[in-house]
Coordinates of C-alpha atoms in Angstrom, one line a residue:
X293 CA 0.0 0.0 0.0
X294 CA 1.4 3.6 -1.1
X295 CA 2.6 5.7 1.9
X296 CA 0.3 9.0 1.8
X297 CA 2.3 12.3 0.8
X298 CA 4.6 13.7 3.2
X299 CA 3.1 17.1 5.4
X300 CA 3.8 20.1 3.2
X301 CA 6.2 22.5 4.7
X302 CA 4.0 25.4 4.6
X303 CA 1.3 23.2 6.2
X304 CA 1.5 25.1 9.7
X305 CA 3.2 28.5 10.8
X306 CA 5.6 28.3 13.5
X307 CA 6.0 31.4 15.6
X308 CA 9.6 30.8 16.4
X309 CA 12.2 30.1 14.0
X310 CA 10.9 26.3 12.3
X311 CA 13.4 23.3 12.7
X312 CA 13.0 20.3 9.7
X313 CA 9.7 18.4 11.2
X314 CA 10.1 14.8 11.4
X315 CA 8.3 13.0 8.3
X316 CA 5.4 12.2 9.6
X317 CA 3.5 11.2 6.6
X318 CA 0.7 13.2 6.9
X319 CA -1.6 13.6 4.2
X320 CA -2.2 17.4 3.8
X321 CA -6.2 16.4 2.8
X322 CA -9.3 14.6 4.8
X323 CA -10.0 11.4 2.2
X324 CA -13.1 10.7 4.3
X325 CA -15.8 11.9 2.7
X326 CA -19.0 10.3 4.2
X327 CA -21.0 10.9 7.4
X328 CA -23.0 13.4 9.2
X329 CA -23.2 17.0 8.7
X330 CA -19.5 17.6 10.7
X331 CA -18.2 15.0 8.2
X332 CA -18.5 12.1 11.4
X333 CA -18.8 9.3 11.2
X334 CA -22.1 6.9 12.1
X335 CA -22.5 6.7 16.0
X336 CA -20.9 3.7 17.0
X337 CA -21.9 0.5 18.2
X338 CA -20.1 1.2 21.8
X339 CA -23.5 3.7 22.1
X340 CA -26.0 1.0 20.8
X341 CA -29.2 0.7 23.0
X342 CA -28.9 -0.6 26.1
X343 CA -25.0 0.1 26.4
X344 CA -23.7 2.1 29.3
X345 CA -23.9 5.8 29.2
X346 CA -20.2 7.1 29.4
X347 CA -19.3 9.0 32.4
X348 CA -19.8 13.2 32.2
X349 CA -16.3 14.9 31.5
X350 CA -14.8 16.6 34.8
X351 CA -16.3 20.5 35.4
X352 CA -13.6 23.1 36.0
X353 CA -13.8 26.6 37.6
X354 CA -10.1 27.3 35.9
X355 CA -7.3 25.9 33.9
X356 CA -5.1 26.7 37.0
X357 CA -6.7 23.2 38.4
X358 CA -4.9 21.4 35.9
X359 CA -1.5 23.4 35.4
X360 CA -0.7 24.0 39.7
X361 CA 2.6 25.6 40.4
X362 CA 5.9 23.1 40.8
X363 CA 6.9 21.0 42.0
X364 CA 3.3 19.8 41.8
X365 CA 2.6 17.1 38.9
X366 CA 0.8 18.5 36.1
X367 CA -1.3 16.3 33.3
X368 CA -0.4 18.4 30.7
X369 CA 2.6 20.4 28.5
X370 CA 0.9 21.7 25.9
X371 CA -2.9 23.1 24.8
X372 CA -4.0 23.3 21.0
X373 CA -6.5 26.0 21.1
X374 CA -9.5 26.7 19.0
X375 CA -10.1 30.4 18.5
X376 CA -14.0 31.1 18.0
X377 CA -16.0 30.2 20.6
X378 CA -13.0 29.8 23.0
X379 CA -10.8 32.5 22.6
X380 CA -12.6 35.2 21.0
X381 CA -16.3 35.8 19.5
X382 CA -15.1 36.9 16.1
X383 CA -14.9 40.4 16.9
X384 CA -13.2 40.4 20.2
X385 CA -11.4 38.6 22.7
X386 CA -13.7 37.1 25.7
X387 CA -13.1 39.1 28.8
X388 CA -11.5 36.2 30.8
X389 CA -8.8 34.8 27.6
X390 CA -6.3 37.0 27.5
X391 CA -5.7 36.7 30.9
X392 CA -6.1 32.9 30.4
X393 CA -3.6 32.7 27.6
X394 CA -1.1 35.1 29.7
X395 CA -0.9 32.3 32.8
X396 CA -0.7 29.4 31.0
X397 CA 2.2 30.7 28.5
X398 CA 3.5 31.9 32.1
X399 CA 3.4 28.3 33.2
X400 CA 5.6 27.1 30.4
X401 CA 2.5 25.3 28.5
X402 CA 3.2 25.3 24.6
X403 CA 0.3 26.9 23.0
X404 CA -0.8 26.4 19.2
X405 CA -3.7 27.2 17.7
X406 CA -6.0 24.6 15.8
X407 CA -8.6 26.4 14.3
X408 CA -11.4 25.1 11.1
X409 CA -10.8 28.9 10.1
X410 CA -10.7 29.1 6.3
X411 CA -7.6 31.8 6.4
X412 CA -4.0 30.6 6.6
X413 CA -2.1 30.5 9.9
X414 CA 0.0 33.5 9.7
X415 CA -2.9 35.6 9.3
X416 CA -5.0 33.5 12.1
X417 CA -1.4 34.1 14.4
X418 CA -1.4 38.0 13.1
X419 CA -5.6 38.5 13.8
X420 CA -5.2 37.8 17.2
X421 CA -3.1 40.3 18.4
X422 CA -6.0 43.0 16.9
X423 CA -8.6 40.9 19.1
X424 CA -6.8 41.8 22.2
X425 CA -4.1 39.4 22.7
X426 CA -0.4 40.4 23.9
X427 CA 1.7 40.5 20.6
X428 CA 4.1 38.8 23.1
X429 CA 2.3 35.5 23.2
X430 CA 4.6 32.9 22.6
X431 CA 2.6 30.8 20.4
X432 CA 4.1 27.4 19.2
X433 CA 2.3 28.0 15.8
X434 CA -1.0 27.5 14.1
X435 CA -3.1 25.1 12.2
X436 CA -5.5 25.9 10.5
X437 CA -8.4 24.6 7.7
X438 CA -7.2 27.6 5.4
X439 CA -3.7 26.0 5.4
X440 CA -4.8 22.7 5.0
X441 CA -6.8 24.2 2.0
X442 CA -3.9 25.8 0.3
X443 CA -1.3 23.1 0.6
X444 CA -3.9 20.8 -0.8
X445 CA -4.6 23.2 -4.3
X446 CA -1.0 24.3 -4.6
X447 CA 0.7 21.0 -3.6
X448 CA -0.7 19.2 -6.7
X449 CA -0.6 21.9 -9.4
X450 CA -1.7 19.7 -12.3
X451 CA -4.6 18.2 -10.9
X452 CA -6.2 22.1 -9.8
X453 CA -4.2 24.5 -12.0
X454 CA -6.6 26.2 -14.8
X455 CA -9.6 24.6 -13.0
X456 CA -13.0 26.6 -13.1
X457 CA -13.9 27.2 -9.8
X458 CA -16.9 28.1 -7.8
X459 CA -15.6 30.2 -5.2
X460 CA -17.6 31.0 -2.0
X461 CA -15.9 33.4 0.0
X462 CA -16.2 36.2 2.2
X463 CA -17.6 39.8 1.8
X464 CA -17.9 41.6 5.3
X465 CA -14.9 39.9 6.4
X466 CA -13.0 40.4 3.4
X467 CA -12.2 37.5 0.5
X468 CA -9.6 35.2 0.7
X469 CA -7.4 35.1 -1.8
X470 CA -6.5 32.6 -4.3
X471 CA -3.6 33.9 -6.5
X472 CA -1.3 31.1 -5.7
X473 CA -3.6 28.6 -6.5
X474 CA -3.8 28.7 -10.4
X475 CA -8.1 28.3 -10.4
X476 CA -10.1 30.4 -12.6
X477 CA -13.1 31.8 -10.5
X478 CA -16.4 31.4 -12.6
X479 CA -18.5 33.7 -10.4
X480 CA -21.9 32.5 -10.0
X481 CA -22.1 30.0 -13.3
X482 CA -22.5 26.9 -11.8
X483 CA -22.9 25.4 -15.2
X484 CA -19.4 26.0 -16.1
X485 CA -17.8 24.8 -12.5
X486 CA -15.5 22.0 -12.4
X487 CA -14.3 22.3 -8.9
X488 CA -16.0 24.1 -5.6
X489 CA -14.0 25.7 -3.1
X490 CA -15.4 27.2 0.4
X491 CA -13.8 29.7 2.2
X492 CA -16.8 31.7 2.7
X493 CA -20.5 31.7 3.4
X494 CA -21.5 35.7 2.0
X495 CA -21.1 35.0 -1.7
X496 CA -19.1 34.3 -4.3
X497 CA -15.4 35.5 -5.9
X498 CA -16.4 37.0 -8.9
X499 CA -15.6 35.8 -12.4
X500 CA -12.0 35.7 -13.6
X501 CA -10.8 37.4 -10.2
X502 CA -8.1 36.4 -7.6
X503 CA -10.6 36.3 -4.6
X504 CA -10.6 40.5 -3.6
X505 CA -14.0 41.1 -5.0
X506 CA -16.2 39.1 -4.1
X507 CA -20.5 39.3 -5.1
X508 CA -22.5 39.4 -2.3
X509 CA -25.3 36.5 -2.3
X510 CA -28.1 35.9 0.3
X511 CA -27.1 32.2 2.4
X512 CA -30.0 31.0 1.1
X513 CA -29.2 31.7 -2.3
X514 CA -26.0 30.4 -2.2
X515 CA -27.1 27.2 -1.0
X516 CA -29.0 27.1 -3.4
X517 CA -26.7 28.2 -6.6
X518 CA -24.0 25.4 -4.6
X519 CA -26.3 22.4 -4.6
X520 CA -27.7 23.6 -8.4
X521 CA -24.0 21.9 -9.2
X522 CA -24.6 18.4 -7.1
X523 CA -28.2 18.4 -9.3
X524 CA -27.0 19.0 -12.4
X525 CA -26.0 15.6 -13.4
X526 CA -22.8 13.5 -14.1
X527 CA -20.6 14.3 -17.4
X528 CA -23.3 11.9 -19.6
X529 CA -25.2 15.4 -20.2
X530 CA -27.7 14.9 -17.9
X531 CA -30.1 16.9 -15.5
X532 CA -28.6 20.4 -15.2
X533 CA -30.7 20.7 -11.9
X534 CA -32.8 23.9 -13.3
X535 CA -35.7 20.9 -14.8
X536 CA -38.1 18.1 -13.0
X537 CA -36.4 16.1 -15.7
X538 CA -39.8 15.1 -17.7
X539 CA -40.7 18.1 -19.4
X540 CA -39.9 19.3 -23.0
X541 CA -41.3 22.7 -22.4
X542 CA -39.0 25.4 -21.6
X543 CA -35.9 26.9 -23.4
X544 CA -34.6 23.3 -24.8
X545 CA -31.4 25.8 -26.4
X546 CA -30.6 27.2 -23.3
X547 CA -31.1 23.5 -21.2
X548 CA -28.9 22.0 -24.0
X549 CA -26.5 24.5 -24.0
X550 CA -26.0 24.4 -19.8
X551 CA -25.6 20.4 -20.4
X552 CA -22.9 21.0 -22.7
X553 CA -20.9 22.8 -20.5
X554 CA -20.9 20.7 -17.6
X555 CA -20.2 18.1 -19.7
X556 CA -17.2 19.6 -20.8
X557 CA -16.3 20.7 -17.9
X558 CA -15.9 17.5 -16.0
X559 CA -12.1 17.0 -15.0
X560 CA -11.6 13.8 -12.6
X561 CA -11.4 14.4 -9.4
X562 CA -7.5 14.2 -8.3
X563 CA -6.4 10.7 -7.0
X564 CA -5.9 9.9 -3.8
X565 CA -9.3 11.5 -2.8
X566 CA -11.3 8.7 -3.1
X567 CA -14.4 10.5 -5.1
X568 CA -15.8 8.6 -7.9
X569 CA -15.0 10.2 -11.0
X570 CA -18.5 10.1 -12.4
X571 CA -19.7 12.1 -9.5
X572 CA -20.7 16.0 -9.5
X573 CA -17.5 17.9 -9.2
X574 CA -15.8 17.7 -6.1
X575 CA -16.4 20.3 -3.3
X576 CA -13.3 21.2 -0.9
X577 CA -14.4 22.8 2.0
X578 CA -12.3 25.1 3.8
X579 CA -13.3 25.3 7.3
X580 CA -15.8 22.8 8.1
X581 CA -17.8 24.4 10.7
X582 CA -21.5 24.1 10.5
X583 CA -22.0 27.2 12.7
X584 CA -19.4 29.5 15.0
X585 CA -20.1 32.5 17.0
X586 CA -20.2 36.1 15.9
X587 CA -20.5 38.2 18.8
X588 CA -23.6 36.7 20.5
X589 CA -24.9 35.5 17.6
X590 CA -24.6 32.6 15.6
X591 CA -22.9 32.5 11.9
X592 CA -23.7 29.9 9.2
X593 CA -19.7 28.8 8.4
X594 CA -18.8 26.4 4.6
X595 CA -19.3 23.9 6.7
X596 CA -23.0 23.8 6.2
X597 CA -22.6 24.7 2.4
X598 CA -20.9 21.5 2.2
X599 CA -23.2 19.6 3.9
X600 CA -25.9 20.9 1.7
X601 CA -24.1 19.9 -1.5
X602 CA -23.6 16.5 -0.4
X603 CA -27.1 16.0 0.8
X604 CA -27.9 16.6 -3.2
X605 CA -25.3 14.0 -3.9
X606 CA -22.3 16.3 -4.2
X607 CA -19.1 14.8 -3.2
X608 CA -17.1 16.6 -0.6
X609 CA -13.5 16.6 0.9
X610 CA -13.4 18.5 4.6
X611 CA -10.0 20.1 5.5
X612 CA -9.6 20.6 9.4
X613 CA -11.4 18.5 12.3
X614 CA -12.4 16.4 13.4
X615 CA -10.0 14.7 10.6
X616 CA -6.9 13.4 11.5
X617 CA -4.2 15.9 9.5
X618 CA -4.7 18.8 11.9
X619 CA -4.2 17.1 14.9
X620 CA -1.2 15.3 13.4
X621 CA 0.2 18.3 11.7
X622 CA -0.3 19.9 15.3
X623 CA 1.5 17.1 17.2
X624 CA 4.4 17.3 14.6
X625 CA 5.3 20.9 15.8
X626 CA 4.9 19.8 19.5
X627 CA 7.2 17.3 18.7
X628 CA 10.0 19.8 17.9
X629 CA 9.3 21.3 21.2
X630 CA 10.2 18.4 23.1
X631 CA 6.1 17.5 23.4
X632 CA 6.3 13.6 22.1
X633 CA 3.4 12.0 24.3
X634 CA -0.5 12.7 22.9
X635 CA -1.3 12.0 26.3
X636 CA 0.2 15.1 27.4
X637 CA -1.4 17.6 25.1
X638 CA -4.8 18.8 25.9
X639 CA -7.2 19.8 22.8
X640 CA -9.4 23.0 24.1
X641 CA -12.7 23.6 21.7
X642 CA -16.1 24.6 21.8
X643 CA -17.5 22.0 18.8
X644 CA -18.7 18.9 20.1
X645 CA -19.3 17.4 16.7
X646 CA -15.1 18.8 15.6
X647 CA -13.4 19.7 18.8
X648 CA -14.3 17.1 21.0
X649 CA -14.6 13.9 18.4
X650 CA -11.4 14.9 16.6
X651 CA -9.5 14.7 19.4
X652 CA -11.0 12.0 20.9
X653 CA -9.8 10.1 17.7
X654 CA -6.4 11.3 17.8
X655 CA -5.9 10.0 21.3
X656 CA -6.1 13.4 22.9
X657 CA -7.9 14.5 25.9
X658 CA -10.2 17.6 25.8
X659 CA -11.7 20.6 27.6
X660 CA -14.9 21.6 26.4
X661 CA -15.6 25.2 26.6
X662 CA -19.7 25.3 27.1
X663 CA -20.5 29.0 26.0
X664 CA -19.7 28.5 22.4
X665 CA -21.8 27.3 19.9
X666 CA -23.7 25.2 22.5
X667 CA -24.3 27.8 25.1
X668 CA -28.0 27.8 25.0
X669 CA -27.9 24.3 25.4
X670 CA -26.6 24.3 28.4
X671 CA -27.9 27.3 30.1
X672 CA -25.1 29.8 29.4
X673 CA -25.0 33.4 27.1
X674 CA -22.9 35.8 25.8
X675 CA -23.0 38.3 28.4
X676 CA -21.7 35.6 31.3
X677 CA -18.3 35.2 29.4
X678 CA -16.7 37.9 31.9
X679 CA -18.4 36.9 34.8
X680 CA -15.1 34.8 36.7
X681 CA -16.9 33.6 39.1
X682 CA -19.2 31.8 36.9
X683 CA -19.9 28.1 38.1
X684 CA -16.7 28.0 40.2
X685 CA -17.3 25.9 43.5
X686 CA -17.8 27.7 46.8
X687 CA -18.1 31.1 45.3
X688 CA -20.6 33.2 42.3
X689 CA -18.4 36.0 42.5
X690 CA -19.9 39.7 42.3
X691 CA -22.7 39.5 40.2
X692 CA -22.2 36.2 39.0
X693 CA -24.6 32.9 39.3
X694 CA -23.7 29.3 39.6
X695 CA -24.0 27.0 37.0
X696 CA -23.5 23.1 36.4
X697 CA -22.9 21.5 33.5
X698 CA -26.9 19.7 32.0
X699 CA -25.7 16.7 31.4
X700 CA -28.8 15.6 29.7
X701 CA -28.4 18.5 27.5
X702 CA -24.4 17.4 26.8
X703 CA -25.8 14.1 25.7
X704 CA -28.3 15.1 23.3
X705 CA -25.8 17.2 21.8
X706 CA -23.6 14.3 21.1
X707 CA -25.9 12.0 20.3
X708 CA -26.9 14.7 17.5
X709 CA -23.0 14.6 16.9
X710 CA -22.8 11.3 16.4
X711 CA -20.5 11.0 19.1
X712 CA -20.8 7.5 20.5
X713 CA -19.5 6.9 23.7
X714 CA -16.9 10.0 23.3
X715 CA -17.4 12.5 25.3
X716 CA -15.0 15.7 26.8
X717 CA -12.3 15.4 29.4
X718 CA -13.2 18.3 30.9
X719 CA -16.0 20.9 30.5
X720 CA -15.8 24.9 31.6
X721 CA -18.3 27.5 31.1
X722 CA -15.6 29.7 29.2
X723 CA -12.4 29.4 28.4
X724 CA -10.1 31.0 31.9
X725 CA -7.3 30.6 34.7

């Protein structure tokens, strides 16, 4: 059996000056393309009826529990953090992180971010310090789904150069580019796309451009322009999607013409992906979060773009978690820090259905920040994230309120997941000292 492709050099960023990585051979792409909306897997059998609920993860007041001053033993060296939803709510930092981040670097934990954002890690590394984190931080590095996304296009040139590409990308937040990659952006033709690429979830790049300008769409009309492309049929000329398939009414030039194109416009998909070649084109999705915060608010992320598509039969590749890649490409640059032992890296995230299973299938332990994405579910809201004394024992602090973790409502999440008998390490209300 082939060894997959060695990890790309320019897969992660490394804040400090990068040593040669050992080879790992980490594939810079998630093959696994089947399973729920988060790209999981089916639940398994461990949770079939009648088997044991697993135990409730362990409820902290503070990080400080698990990283006590020496010589005390400690569990852990190093934390991978996820940024929304832990660290910051898209616009700014949570009251409580900065500080958080600030003691742990303090206590000589290694800190790299892991992160399902679609942008590349120096820019995730350069955002943060806007967000109101110390430029000082010493981060390990960063990993993130837009990384993953460009070593994947411009690591195998022939297979994505000159390809016609439906872009989805960001407006408000500004486009991410794609100069290096060699696609062709076809705007919002998704009769002529041979390839779809999301980065974003507020339109598309326009036609011919390198990813700047970008044509605002409603969600719900990109969803629907995105799966028009999973309906439209295989390269055979079939059902362009925009017919109920038995009529001859209609403008049969302008039908005929749309089938032509995608038929011509049906490159296989690049080996190694494991798509079927007579599938709708391939969508690579580029952060594949369903949902993440934005503010106190919730944002609908390419993650749920891509599930979409392949719930019309679109096939899609998800770069970041849960998949394996990140969390090995993360464990790589630990390694060159002296951090060897899985065991002794803790994964901090606010995703059940990413955070939690992804590194629960890399072997890792996790802390699993409630007032994320799941907040309501379990009682908590935007507006506690400052409040320290939130749900520590013996104390509410000024103002605050206790709080326990539902665990009925932690179930139904992962059972929603998909999760099995995996559940967090550790849960906190947000993420603090």
């Amino acid at each position: 059996m082939a060894s997959p492709p060695p990890r790309p050099d320019h897969l992660v960023v490394r804040a400090a000056t990068p040593r040669a990585a050992p080879d790992r051979g980490v594939s810079p792409i998630a093959t696994s393309t089947a399973g729920t909306a988060n790209g999981a897997a089916a639940t398994d059998s461990t949770a079939a009826a009648g088997a044991a609920a697993p135990p409730p993860p362990r409820i902290l007041g503070g990080l400080a529990e698990l990283f006590p001053p020496p010589p005390a033993p400690r569990p852990y060296d190093a934390l991978l953090l996820d940024q929304f939803g832990v660290l910051h709510d898209g616009t700014t930092a949570y009251p409580l992180a900065p500080a958080a981040v600030a003691a742990a670097a303090a206590a000589g934990v290694h800190l790299l971010i892991l992160s399902n954002t679609s942008r590349r890690s120096a820019e995730a590394l350069a955002k943060l310090p806007t967000l109101g984190f110390p430029p000082s931080t010493p981060w390990a590095g960063a990993v993130t789904s837009g990384e993953l996304a460009h070593a994947e296009l411009v690591g195998h040139p022939s297979d994505y150069t000159g390809a016609a590409v439906l872009h989805t990308n960001w407006v408000g937040r500004g486009g991410v580019p794609l100069p290096e990659t060699g696609l062709v952006p076809v705007g919002a033709d998704a009769a002529a796309a041979e390839l779809l690429l999301t980065h974003g979830t507020e339109g598309v790049t326009v036609a011919g451009g390198d990813g700047s300008v970008v044509e605002a769409l409603p969600y719900d009309d990109l969803v629907a322009l995105v799966t028009s492309v999973a309906r439209r049929g295989g390269g055979d000329g079939g059902s362009d999607g925009g017919s109920d398939g038995g009529s001859d009414g209609g403008d049969d030039s302008s039908r005929g013409s749309r089938r032509r194109v995608a038929a011509r416009h049906r490159r296989p998909p690049r080996p190694g992906l494991g798509i079927d070649p007579s599938a709708p084109p391939v969508l690579l999705c580029a952060n594949p979060d369903i949902v993440t915060v934005d503010g106190p608010a919730l944002r609908p992320m390419p993650g749920a773009l891509a599930a979409a598509y392949e719930a019309a039969g679109g096939p899609v590749v998800r770069l970041g978690k849960p998949a394996p890649p990140p969390y090995a490409a993360a464990l790589a640059v630990l390694a060159e820090r002296g951090v060897t032992d899985a065991r002794r890296v803790l994964a901090v995230g606010d995703s059940v259905g990413h955070d939690v299973r992804g590194a629960a299938d890399a072997g890792i332990d996790s802390l699993w920040v409630g007032g994320g994405i799941h907040a309501e579910r379990v009682g908590l809201c935007h507006a506690d994230a400052g409040d320290d004394g939130l749900g520590r024992e013996g104390r509410d602090g000024a103002g605050g309120k206790g709080w326990e973790l539902d665990a009925a409502a932690l179930a139904d999440v992962c059972a929603e997941e998909g999760m099995g008998d995996r559940r967090p390490t550790y849960a906190i209300p947000f993420f603090r000292w």
